[in-house]
């Protein structure tokens, strides 16, 4: 399913379309492989020594981490704890930071 010829966003959309049941595709706008990680919080010399370029993180690390935690907790609250009110978060993006495509997520 994943092809190196397709950008990650395209691959995600293809996979999302094939899923059944309740689902949400949460996209961190401008995020990359290191947006979820603490690698860019390390001293610059150390992260650069590992081949990590943290100079252009958009959104910044704190914003990225806050968004990741927000949507992960909403999914856990909705589907593991049965809190219907968490479903609203999984339908709502954050301008300039997160886009959300949700299907079948009900309170």
PDB file of N, CA and C in Angstrom:
ATOM      1  N   UNK A   1       0.821  -1.190   0.000  1.00  0.00           N
ATOM      2  CA  UNK A   1       0.000   0.000   0.000  1.00  0.00           C
ATOM      3  C   UNK A   1       0.863   1.252   0.000  1.00  0.00           C
ATOM      4  N   UNK A   2       1.966   1.271   0.735  1.00  0.00           N
ATOM      5  CA  UNK A   2       2.808   2.460   0.767  1.00  0.00           C
ATOM      6  C   UNK A   2       3.760   2.425  -0.417  1.00  0.00           C
ATOM      7  N   UNK A   3       3.887   3.529  -1.067  1.00  0.00           N
ATOM      8  CA  UNK A   3       4.753   3.625  -2.230  1.00  0.00           C
ATOM      9  C   UNK A   3       5.678   4.812  -2.060  1.00  0.00           C
ATOM     10  N   UNK A   4       6.927   4.625  -2.360  1.00  0.00           N
ATOM     11  CA  UNK A   4       7.859   5.747  -2.241  1.00  0.00           C
ATOM     12  C   UNK A   4       7.579   6.812  -3.293  1.00  0.00           C
ATOM     13  N   UNK A   5       6.736   6.500  -4.273  1.00  0.00           N
ATOM     14  CA  UNK A   5       6.376   7.479  -5.303  1.00  0.00           C
ATOM     15  C   UNK A   5       5.319   8.467  -4.829  1.00  0.00           C
ATOM     16  N   UNK A   6       4.618   8.127  -3.744  1.00  0.00           N
ATOM     17  CA  UNK A   6       3.540   8.985  -3.241  1.00  0.00           C
ATOM     18  C   UNK A   6       3.991   9.713  -1.995  1.00  0.00           C
ATOM     19  N   UNK A   7       3.624  10.981  -1.836  1.00  0.00           N
ATOM     20  CA  UNK A   7       3.908  11.669  -0.568  1.00  0.00           C
ATOM     21  C   UNK A   7       3.146  10.993   0.569  1.00  0.00           C
ATOM     22  N   UNK A   8       3.651  11.157   1.775  1.00  0.00           N
ATOM     23  CA  UNK A   8       3.035  10.530   2.934  1.00  0.00           C
ATOM     24  C   UNK A   8       1.560  10.898   3.051  1.00  0.00           C
ATOM     25  N   UNK A   9       1.206  12.157   2.801  1.00  0.00           N
ATOM     26  CA  UNK A   9      -0.197  12.571   2.913  1.00  0.00           C
ATOM     27  C   UNK A   9      -1.076  11.780   1.949  1.00  0.00           C
ATOM     28  N   UNK A  10      -0.593  11.532   0.745  1.00  0.00           N
ATOM     29  CA  UNK A  10      -1.362  10.752  -0.217  1.00  0.00           C
ATOM     30  C   UNK A  10      -1.511   9.318   0.249  1.00  0.00           C
ATOM     31  N   UNK A  11      -0.445   8.754   0.801  1.00  0.00           N
ATOM     32  CA  UNK A  11      -0.498   7.394   1.312  1.00  0.00           C
ATOM     33  C   UNK A  11      -1.497   7.293   2.460  1.00  0.00           C
ATOM     34  N   UNK A  12      -1.504   8.278   3.325  1.00  0.00           N
ATOM     35  CA  UNK A  12      -2.439   8.285   4.454  1.00  0.00           C
ATOM     36  C   UNK A  12      -3.871   8.344   3.963  1.00  0.00           C
ATOM     37  N   UNK A  13      -4.132   9.184   2.971  1.00  0.00           N
ATOM     38  CA  UNK A  13      -5.487   9.312   2.444  1.00  0.00           C
ATOM     39  C   UNK A  13      -5.955   8.010   1.800  1.00  0.00           C
ATOM     40  N   UNK A  14      -5.056   7.314   1.108  1.00  0.00           N
ATOM     41  CA  UNK A  14      -5.398   6.030   0.486  1.00  0.00           C
ATOM     42  C   UNK A  14      -5.737   5.008   1.570  1.00  0.00           C
ATOM     43  N   UNK A  15      -4.918   4.920   2.595  1.00  0.00           N
ATOM     44  CA  UNK A  15      -5.161   3.976   3.685  1.00  0.00           C
ATOM     45  C   UNK A  15      -6.456   4.319   4.419  1.00  0.00           C
ATOM     46  N   UNK A  16      -6.671   5.595   4.701  1.00  0.00           N
ATOM     47  CA  UNK A  16      -7.880   6.040   5.392  1.00  0.00           C
ATOM     48  C   UNK A  16      -9.133   5.648   4.621  1.00  0.00           C
ATOM     49  N   UNK A  17      -9.113   5.821   3.314  1.00  0.00           N
ATOM     50  CA  UNK A  17     -10.275   5.501   2.479  1.00  0.00           C
ATOM     51  C   UNK A  17     -10.609   4.018   2.512  1.00  0.00           C
ATOM     52  N   UNK A  18      -9.617   3.174   2.769  1.00  0.00           N
ATOM     53  CA  UNK A  18      -9.829   1.723   2.781  1.00  0.00           C
ATOM     54  C   UNK A  18     -10.301   1.198   4.135  1.00  0.00           C
ATOM     55  N   UNK A  19     -10.229   2.010   5.158  1.00  0.00           N
ATOM     56  CA  UNK A  19     -10.630   1.571   6.494  1.00  0.00           C
ATOM     57  C   UNK A  19     -12.146   1.531   6.625  1.00  0.00           C
ATOM     58  N   UNK A  20     -12.632   0.654   7.469  1.00  0.00           N
ATOM     59  CA  UNK A  20     -14.044   0.626   7.806  1.00  0.00           C
ATOM     60  C   UNK A  20     -14.212   1.086   9.248  1.00  0.00           C
ATOM     61  N   UNK A  21     -15.432   1.331   9.648  1.00  0.00           N
ATOM     62  CA  UNK A  21     -15.712   1.722  11.031  1.00  0.00           C
ATOM     63  C   UNK A  21     -15.333   3.159  11.327  1.00  0.00           C
ATOM     64  N   UNK A  22     -15.532   3.562  12.561  1.00  0.00           N
ATOM     65  CA  UNK A  22     -15.204   4.937  12.955  1.00  0.00           C
ATOM     66  C   UNK A  22     -13.703   5.182  12.790  1.00  0.00           C
ATOM     67  N   UNK A  23     -13.369   6.369  12.267  1.00  0.00           N
ATOM     68  CA  UNK A  23     -11.962   6.682  12.059  1.00  0.00           C
ATOM     69  C   UNK A  23     -11.771   8.194  11.920  1.00  0.00           C
ATOM     70  N   UNK A  24     -10.564   8.619  12.208  1.00  0.00           N
ATOM     71  CA  UNK A  24     -10.194  10.024  12.018  1.00  0.00           C
ATOM     72  C   UNK A  24      -8.787  10.072  11.455  1.00  0.00           C
ATOM     73  N   UNK A  25      -8.611  10.887  10.441  1.00  0.00           N
ATOM     74  CA  UNK A  25      -7.289  11.146   9.884  1.00  0.00           C
ATOM     75  C   UNK A  25      -6.888  12.534  10.374  1.00  0.00           C
ATOM     76  N   UNK A  26      -5.950  12.569  11.280  1.00  0.00           N
ATOM     77  CA  UNK A  26      -5.494  13.820  11.886  1.00  0.00           C
ATOM     78  C   UNK A  26      -4.129  14.139  11.282  1.00  0.00           C
ATOM     79  N   UNK A  27      -4.032  15.285  10.631  1.00  0.00           N
ATOM     80  CA  UNK A  27      -2.797  15.664   9.942  1.00  0.00           C
ATOM     81  C   UNK A  27      -2.208  16.910  10.580  1.00  0.00           C
ATOM     82  N   UNK A  28      -0.968  16.798  11.000  1.00  0.00           N
ATOM     83  CA  UNK A  28      -0.234  17.929  11.555  1.00  0.00           C
ATOM     84  C   UNK A  28       0.349  18.703  10.375  1.00  0.00           C
ATOM     85  N   UNK A  29      -0.211  19.868  10.098  1.00  0.00           N
ATOM     86  CA  UNK A  29       0.189  20.649   8.921  1.00  0.00           C
ATOM     87  C   UNK A  29       1.649  21.076   9.032  1.00  0.00           C
ATOM     88  N   UNK A  30       2.426  20.688   8.053  1.00  0.00           N
ATOM     89  CA  UNK A  30       3.844  21.022   8.054  1.00  0.00           C
ATOM     90  C   UNK A  30       4.664  20.100   8.937  1.00  0.00           C
ATOM     91  N   UNK A  31       4.017  19.157   9.585  1.00  0.00           N
ATOM     92  CA  UNK A  31       4.735  18.234  10.452  1.00  0.00           C
ATOM     93  C   UNK A  31       5.587  17.276   9.651  1.00  0.00           C
ATOM     94  N   UNK A  32       6.614  16.761  10.279  1.00  0.00           N
ATOM     95  CA  UNK A  32       7.441  15.761   9.632  1.00  0.00           C
ATOM     96  C   UNK A  32       7.718  14.631  10.615  1.00  0.00           C
ATOM     97  N   UNK A  33       8.634  13.768  10.244  1.00  0.00           N
ATOM     98  CA  UNK A  33       8.921  12.582  11.038  1.00  0.00           C
ATOM     99  C   UNK A  33       9.361  12.925  12.459  1.00  0.00           C
ATOM    100  N   UNK A  34       9.941  14.087  12.664  1.00  0.00           N
ATOM    101  CA  UNK A  34      10.468  14.438  13.976  1.00  0.00           C
ATOM    102  C   UNK A  34       9.502  15.278  14.814  1.00  0.00           C
ATOM    103  N   UNK A  35       8.340  15.593  14.285  1.00  0.00           N
ATOM    104  CA  UNK A  35       7.384  16.419  15.021  1.00  0.00           C
ATOM    105  C   UNK A  35       6.860  15.721  16.279  1.00  0.00           C
ATOM    106  N   UNK A  36       6.795  14.402  16.247  1.00  0.00           N
ATOM    107  CA  UNK A  36       6.269  13.648  17.380  1.00  0.00           C
ATOM    108  C   UNK A  36       7.349  13.372  18.418  1.00  0.00           C
ATOM    109  N   UNK A  37       8.589  13.562  18.068  1.00  0.00           N
ATOM    110  CA  UNK A  37       9.724  13.096  18.851  1.00  0.00           C
ATOM    111  C   UNK A  37      10.318  14.209  19.712  1.00  0.00           C
ATOM    112  N   UNK A  38      11.120  13.805  20.676  1.00  0.00           N
ATOM    113  CA  UNK A  38      11.868  14.764  21.482  1.00  0.00           C
ATOM    114  C   UNK A  38      13.276  14.995  20.933  1.00  0.00           C
ATOM    115  N   UNK A  39      13.584  14.401  19.777  1.00  0.00           N
ATOM    116  CA  UNK A  39      14.934  14.566  19.227  1.00  0.00           C
ATOM    117  C   UNK A  39      15.311  16.027  19.050  1.00  0.00           C
ATOM    118  N   UNK A  40      14.337  16.841  18.655  1.00  0.00           N
ATOM    119  CA  UNK A  40      14.641  18.250  18.421  1.00  0.00           C
ATOM    120  C   UNK A  40      14.713  19.053  19.717  1.00  0.00           C
ATOM    121  N   UNK A  41      14.397  18.425  20.836  1.00  0.00           N
ATOM    122  CA  UNK A  41      14.543  19.088  22.129  1.00  0.00           C
ATOM    123  C   UNK A  41      15.949  18.858  22.693  1.00  0.00           C
ATOM    124  N   UNK A  42      16.699  17.956  22.061  1.00  0.00           N
ATOM    125  CA  UNK A  42      18.072  17.696  22.491  1.00  0.00           C
ATOM    126  C   UNK A  42      18.959  18.874  22.110  1.00  0.00           C
ATOM    127  N   UNK A  43      20.110  18.987  22.738  1.00  0.00           N
ATOM    128  CA  UNK A  43      21.043  20.039  22.318  1.00  0.00           C
ATOM    129  C   UNK A  43      21.317  19.935  20.814  1.00  0.00           C
ATOM    130  N   UNK A  44      21.429  21.076  20.168  1.00  0.00           N
ATOM    131  CA  UNK A  44      21.559  21.143  18.704  1.00  0.00           C
ATOM    132  C   UNK A  44      22.710  20.270  18.180  1.00  0.00           C
ATOM    133  N   UNK A  45      23.827  20.281  18.862  1.00  0.00           N
ATOM    134  CA  UNK A  45      24.981  19.500  18.400  1.00  0.00           C
ATOM    135  C   UNK A  45      24.662  18.005  18.401  1.00  0.00           C
ATOM    136  N   UNK A  46      23.905  17.556  19.374  1.00  0.00           N
ATOM    137  CA  UNK A  46      23.571  16.140  19.467  1.00  0.00           C
ATOM    138  C   UNK A  46      22.578  15.732  18.384  1.00  0.00           C
ATOM    139  N   UNK A  47      21.502  16.517  18.210  1.00  0.00           N
ATOM    140  CA  UNK A  47      20.510  16.165  17.182  1.00  0.00           C
ATOM    141  C   UNK A  47      21.118  16.278  15.787  1.00  0.00           C
ATOM    142  N   UNK A  48      21.954  17.281  15.552  1.00  0.00           N
ATOM    143  CA  UNK A  48      22.603  17.436  14.249  1.00  0.00           C
ATOM    144  C   UNK A  48      23.553  16.268  13.998  1.00  0.00           C
ATOM    145  N   UNK A  49      24.200  15.790  15.043  1.00  0.00           N
ATOM    146  CA  UNK A  49      25.105  14.653  14.921  1.00  0.00           C
ATOM    147  C   UNK A  49      24.383  13.377  14.534  1.00  0.00           C
ATOM    148  N   UNK A  50      23.091  13.324  14.777  1.00  0.00           N
ATOM    149  CA  UNK A  50      22.283  12.157  14.392  1.00  0.00           C
ATOM    150  C   UNK A  50      21.634  12.373  13.027  1.00  0.00           C
ATOM    151  N   UNK A  51      21.970  13.464  12.368  1.00  0.00           N
ATOM    152  CA  UNK A  51      21.421  13.735  11.044  1.00  0.00           C
ATOM    153  C   UNK A  51      20.034  14.337  11.069  1.00  0.00           C
ATOM    154  N   UNK A  52      19.639  14.893  12.204  1.00  0.00           N
ATOM    155  CA  UNK A  52      18.311  15.479  12.361  1.00  0.00           C
ATOM    156  C   UNK A  52      18.411  16.991  12.176  1.00  0.00           C
ATOM    157  N   UNK A  53      17.613  17.523  11.259  1.00  0.00           N
ATOM    158  CA  UNK A  53      17.589  18.968  11.035  1.00  0.00           C
ATOM    159  C   UNK A  53      16.333  19.538  11.689  1.00  0.00           C
ATOM    160  N   UNK A  54      16.512  20.256  12.759  1.00  0.00           N
ATOM    161  CA  UNK A  54      15.387  20.807  13.513  1.00  0.00           C
ATOM    162  C   UNK A  54      15.218  22.307  13.283  1.00  0.00           C
ATOM    163  N   UNK A  55      15.897  22.844  12.300  1.00  0.00           N
ATOM    164  CA  UNK A  55      15.896  24.288  12.101  1.00  0.00           C
ATOM    165  C   UNK A  55      14.592  24.818  11.524  1.00  0.00           C
ATOM    166  N   UNK A  56      13.803  23.993  10.873  1.00  0.00           N
ATOM    167  CA  UNK A  56      12.593  24.467  10.211  1.00  0.00           C
ATOM    168  C   UNK A  56      11.318  23.805  10.718  1.00  0.00           C
ATOM    169  N   UNK A  57      11.237  23.468  11.968  1.00  0.00           N
ATOM    170  CA  UNK A  57      10.044  22.801  12.480  1.00  0.00           C
ATOM    171  C   UNK A  57       8.839  23.732  12.425  1.00  0.00           C
ATOM    172  N   UNK A  58       7.824  23.312  11.738  1.00  0.00           N
ATOM    173  CA  UNK A  58       6.563  24.051  11.662  1.00  0.00           C
ATOM    174  C   UNK A  58       5.458  23.028  11.703  1.00  0.00           C
ATOM    175  N   UNK A  59       4.619  23.002  12.680  1.00  0.00           N
ATOM    176  CA  UNK A  59       4.629  23.902  13.839  1.00  0.00           C
ATOM    177  C   UNK A  59       5.827  23.615  14.743  1.00  0.00           C
ATOM    178  N   UNK A  60       6.063  24.537  15.675  1.00  0.00           N
ATOM    179  CA  UNK A  60       7.165  24.338  16.602  1.00  0.00           C
ATOM    180  C   UNK A  60       6.896  23.098  17.448  1.00  0.00           C
ATOM    181  N   UNK A  61       7.922  22.620  18.103  1.00  0.00           N
ATOM    182  CA  UNK A  61       7.856  21.358  18.845  1.00  0.00           C
ATOM    183  C   UNK A  61       6.768  21.362  19.917  1.00  0.00           C
ATOM    184  N   UNK A  62       6.651  22.439  20.674  1.00  0.00           N
ATOM    185  CA  UNK A  62       5.640  22.501  21.739  1.00  0.00           C
ATOM    186  C   UNK A  62       4.224  22.432  21.164  1.00  0.00           C
ATOM    187  N   UNK A  63       3.983  23.132  20.071  1.00  0.00           N
ATOM    188  CA  UNK A  63       2.657  23.113  19.435  1.00  0.00           C
ATOM    189  C   UNK A  63       2.361  21.736  18.869  1.00  0.00           C
ATOM    190  N   UNK A  64       3.357  21.133  18.221  1.00  0.00           N
ATOM    191  CA  UNK A  64       3.173  19.786  17.658  1.00  0.00           C
ATOM    192  C   UNK A  64       2.853  18.785  18.749  1.00  0.00           C
ATOM    193  N   UNK A  65       3.615  18.807  19.836  1.00  0.00           N
ATOM    194  CA  UNK A  65       3.388  17.862  20.924  1.00  0.00           C
ATOM    195  C   UNK A  65       2.021  18.067  21.573  1.00  0.00           C
ATOM    196  N   UNK A  66       1.617  19.311  21.753  1.00  0.00           N
ATOM    197  CA  UNK A  66       0.298  19.586  22.343  1.00  0.00           C
ATOM    198  C   UNK A  66      -0.819  19.031  21.464  1.00  0.00           C
ATOM    199  N   UNK A  67      -0.696  19.195  20.151  1.00  0.00           N
ATOM    200  CA  UNK A  67      -1.716  18.675  19.229  1.00  0.00           C
ATOM    201  C   UNK A  67      -1.747  17.151  19.254  1.00  0.00           C
ATOM    202  N   UNK A  68      -0.581  16.523  19.246  1.00  0.00           N
ATOM    203  CA  UNK A  68      -0.512  15.066  19.275  1.00  0.00           C
ATOM    204  C   UNK A  68      -1.170  14.530  20.539  1.00  0.00           C
ATOM    205  N   UNK A  69      -0.870  15.124  21.670  1.00  0.00           N
ATOM    206  CA  UNK A  69      -1.470  14.697  22.939  1.00  0.00           C
ATOM    207  C   UNK A  69      -2.978  14.922  22.921  1.00  0.00           C
ATOM    208  N   UNK A  70      -3.412  16.065  22.426  1.00  0.00           N
ATOM    209  CA  UNK A  70      -4.845  16.400  22.390  1.00  0.00           C
ATOM    210  C   UNK A  70      -5.654  15.349  21.629  1.00  0.00           C
ATOM    211  N   UNK A  71      -5.215  14.999  20.425  1.00  0.00           N
ATOM    212  CA  UNK A  71      -5.987  14.077  19.595  1.00  0.00           C
ATOM    213  C   UNK A  71      -5.828  12.626  20.046  1.00  0.00           C
ATOM    214  N   UNK A  72      -4.671  12.271  20.556  1.00  0.00           N
ATOM    215  CA  UNK A  72      -4.482  10.916  21.088  1.00  0.00           C
ATOM    216  C   UNK A  72      -5.373  10.701  22.298  1.00  0.00           C
ATOM    217  N   UNK A  73      -5.389  11.657  23.219  1.00  0.00           N
ATOM    218  CA  UNK A  73      -6.242  11.529  24.404  1.00  0.00           C
ATOM    219  C   UNK A  73      -7.721  11.522  24.040  1.00  0.00           C
ATOM    220  N   UNK A  74      -8.108  12.315  23.061  1.00  0.00           N
ATOM    221  CA  UNK A  74      -9.512  12.321  22.631  1.00  0.00           C
ATOM    222  C   UNK A  74      -9.918  10.949  22.098  1.00  0.00           C
ATOM    223  N   UNK A  75      -9.053  10.334  21.301  1.00  0.00           N
ATOM    224  CA  UNK A  75      -9.356   8.998  20.774  1.00  0.00           C
ATOM    225  C   UNK A  75      -9.434   7.976  21.912  1.00  0.00           C
ATOM    226  N   UNK A  76      -8.497   8.036  22.825  1.00  0.00           N
ATOM    227  CA  UNK A  76      -8.522   7.114  23.970  1.00  0.00           C
ATOM    228  C   UNK A  76      -9.762   7.348  24.819  1.00  0.00           C
ATOM    229  N   UNK A  77     -10.059   8.626  25.103  1.00  0.00           N
ATOM    230  CA  UNK A  77     -11.244   8.934  25.914  1.00  0.00           C
ATOM    231  C   UNK A  77     -12.513   8.429  25.243  1.00  0.00           C
ATOM    232  N   UNK A  78     -12.620   8.619  23.948  1.00  0.00           N
ATOM    233  CA  UNK A  78     -13.836   8.199  23.242  1.00  0.00           C
ATOM    234  C   UNK A  78     -13.961   6.679  23.175  1.00  0.00           C
ATOM    235  N   UNK A  79     -12.905   5.996  22.776  1.00  0.00           N
ATOM    236  CA  UNK A  79     -13.026   4.572  22.476  1.00  0.00           C
ATOM    237  C   UNK A  79     -12.564   3.631  23.580  1.00  0.00           C
ATOM    238  N   UNK A  80     -11.742   4.091  24.490  1.00  0.00           N
ATOM    239  CA  UNK A  80     -11.327   3.225  25.595  1.00  0.00           C
ATOM    240  C   UNK A  80     -12.092   3.522  26.878  1.00  0.00           C
ATOM    241  N   UNK A  81     -12.473   4.780  27.063  1.00  0.00           N
ATOM    242  CA  UNK A  81     -13.180   5.159  28.281  1.00  0.00           C
ATOM    243  C   UNK A  81     -14.661   5.395  28.058  1.00  0.00           C
ATOM    244  N   UNK A  82     -15.089   5.426  26.774  1.00  0.00           N
ATOM    245  CA  UNK A  82     -16.505   5.589  26.471  1.00  0.00           C
ATOM    246  C   UNK A  82     -17.051   6.982  26.690  1.00  0.00           C
ATOM    247  N   UNK A  83     -16.183   7.993  26.663  1.00  0.00           N
ATOM    248  CA  UNK A  83     -16.622   9.377  26.869  1.00  0.00           C
ATOM    249  C   UNK A  83     -17.051   9.978  25.533  1.00  0.00           C
ATOM    250  N   UNK A  84     -18.342  10.029  25.307  1.00  0.00           N
ATOM    251  CA  UNK A  84     -18.884  10.529  24.046  1.00  0.00           C
ATOM    252  C   UNK A  84     -18.510  11.962  23.734  1.00  0.00           C
ATOM    253  N   UNK A  85     -18.328  12.792  24.757  1.00  0.00           N
ATOM    254  CA  UNK A  85     -18.004  14.197  24.519  1.00  0.00           C
ATOM    255  C   UNK A  85     -16.634  14.372  23.853  1.00  0.00           C
ATOM    256  N   UNK A  86     -15.766  13.380  23.934  1.00  0.00           N
ATOM    257  CA  UNK A  86     -14.444  13.464  23.300  1.00  0.00           C
ATOM    258  C   UNK A  86     -14.549  13.385  21.783  1.00  0.00           C
ATOM    259  N   UNK A  87     -15.672  12.899  21.272  1.00  0.00           N
ATOM    260  CA  UNK A  87     -15.846  12.778  19.817  1.00  0.00           C
ATOM    261  C   UNK A  87     -15.743  14.136  19.122  1.00  0.00           C
ATOM    262  N   UNK A  88     -16.174  15.196  19.770  1.00  0.00           N
ATOM    263  CA  UNK A  88     -16.139  16.522  19.156  1.00  0.00           C
ATOM    264  C   UNK A  88     -14.717  16.940  18.793  1.00  0.00           C
ATOM    265  N   UNK A  89     -13.764  16.604  19.649  1.00  0.00           N
ATOM    266  CA  UNK A  89     -12.364  16.944  19.371  1.00  0.00           C
ATOM    267  C   UNK A  89     -11.909  16.267  18.083  1.00  0.00           C
ATOM    268  N   UNK A  90     -12.376  15.034  17.859  1.00  0.00           N
ATOM    269  CA  UNK A  90     -11.951  14.268  16.690  1.00  0.00           C
ATOM    270  C   UNK A  90     -12.621  14.733  15.397  1.00  0.00           C
ATOM    271  N   UNK A  91     -13.473  15.738  15.502  1.00  0.00           N
ATOM    272  CA  UNK A  91     -14.101  16.347  14.326  1.00  0.00           C
ATOM    273  C   UNK A  91     -13.601  17.767  14.089  1.00  0.00           C
ATOM    274  N   UNK A  92     -12.729  18.270  14.969  1.00  0.00           N
ATOM    275  CA  UNK A  92     -12.372  19.682  14.941  1.00  0.00           C
ATOM    276  C   UNK A  92     -10.870  19.866  14.765  1.00  0.00           C
ATOM    277  N   UNK A  93     -10.480  20.577  13.730  1.00  0.00           N
ATOM    278  CA  UNK A  93      -9.073  20.884  13.517  1.00  0.00           C
ATOM    279  C   UNK A  93      -8.667  22.142  14.254  1.00  0.00           C
ATOM    280  N   UNK A  94      -7.438  22.542  14.064  1.00  0.00           N
ATOM    281  CA  UNK A  94      -6.904  23.777  14.635  1.00  0.00           C
ATOM    282  C   UNK A  94      -6.309  24.563  13.472  1.00  0.00           C
ATOM    283  N   UNK A  95      -6.866  25.736  13.201  1.00  0.00           N
ATOM    284  CA  UNK A  95      -6.435  26.542  12.051  1.00  0.00           C
ATOM    285  C   UNK A  95      -4.919  26.675  11.989  1.00  0.00           C
ATOM    286  N   UNK A  96      -4.372  26.309  10.838  1.00  0.00           N
ATOM    287  CA  UNK A  96      -2.952  26.443  10.606  1.00  0.00           C
ATOM    288  C   UNK A  96      -2.087  25.398  11.275  1.00  0.00           C
ATOM    289  N   UNK A  97      -2.688  24.487  12.051  1.00  0.00           N
ATOM    290  CA  UNK A  97      -1.896  23.489  12.771  1.00  0.00           C
ATOM    291  C   UNK A  97      -2.337  22.068  12.434  1.00  0.00           C
ATOM    292  N   UNK A  98      -3.635  21.801  12.531  1.00  0.00           N
ATOM    293  CA  UNK A  98      -4.148  20.435  12.372  1.00  0.00           C
ATOM    294  C   UNK A  98      -5.373  20.444  11.467  1.00  0.00           C
ATOM    295  N   UNK A  99      -5.419  19.479  10.542  1.00  0.00           N
ATOM    296  CA  UNK A  99      -6.646  19.219   9.794  1.00  0.00           C
ATOM    297  C   UNK A  99      -7.149  17.843  10.225  1.00  0.00           C
ATOM    298  N   UNK A 100      -8.482  17.696  10.234  1.00  0.00           N
ATOM    299  CA  UNK A 100      -9.090  16.447  10.653  1.00  0.00           C
ATOM    300  C   UNK A 100     -10.148  16.044   9.633  1.00  0.00           C
ATOM    301  N   UNK A 101     -10.096  14.783   9.258  1.00  0.00           N
ATOM    302  CA  UNK A 101     -11.150  14.182   8.465  1.00  0.00           C
ATOM    303  C   UNK A 101     -11.685  13.020   9.287  1.00  0.00           C
ATOM    304  N   UNK A 102     -12.945  13.097   9.708  1.00  0.00           N
ATOM    305  CA  UNK A 102     -13.515  12.060  10.580  1.00  0.00           C
ATOM    306  C   UNK A 102     -14.722  11.430   9.932  1.00  0.00           C
ATOM    307  N   UNK A 103     -14.849  10.121  10.105  1.00  0.00           N
ATOM    308  CA  UNK A 103     -15.971   9.356   9.556  1.00  0.00           C
ATOM    309  C   UNK A 103     -16.513   8.424  10.619  1.00  0.00           C
ATOM    310  N   UNK A 104     -17.784   8.510  10.891  1.00  0.00           N
ATOM    311  CA  UNK A 104     -18.449   7.560  11.775  1.00  0.00           C
ATOM    312  C   UNK A 104     -18.156   7.723  13.253  1.00  0.00           C
ATOM    313  N   UNK A 105     -17.559   8.819  13.628  1.00  0.00           N
ATOM    314  CA  UNK A 105     -17.284   9.046  15.057  1.00  0.00           C
ATOM    315  C   UNK A 105     -18.466   9.771  15.666  1.00  0.00           C
ATOM    316  N   UNK A 106     -19.182   9.070  16.509  1.00  0.00           N
ATOM    317  CA  UNK A 106     -20.388   9.604  17.140  1.00  0.00           C
ATOM    318  C   UNK A 106     -20.164   9.763  18.634  1.00  0.00           C
ATOM    319  N   UNK A 107     -20.888  10.674  19.259  1.00  0.00           N
ATOM    320  CA  UNK A 107     -20.789  10.825  20.724  1.00  0.00           C
ATOM    321  C   UNK A 107     -21.260   9.582  21.462  1.00  0.00           C
TER     322      UNK A 107
END
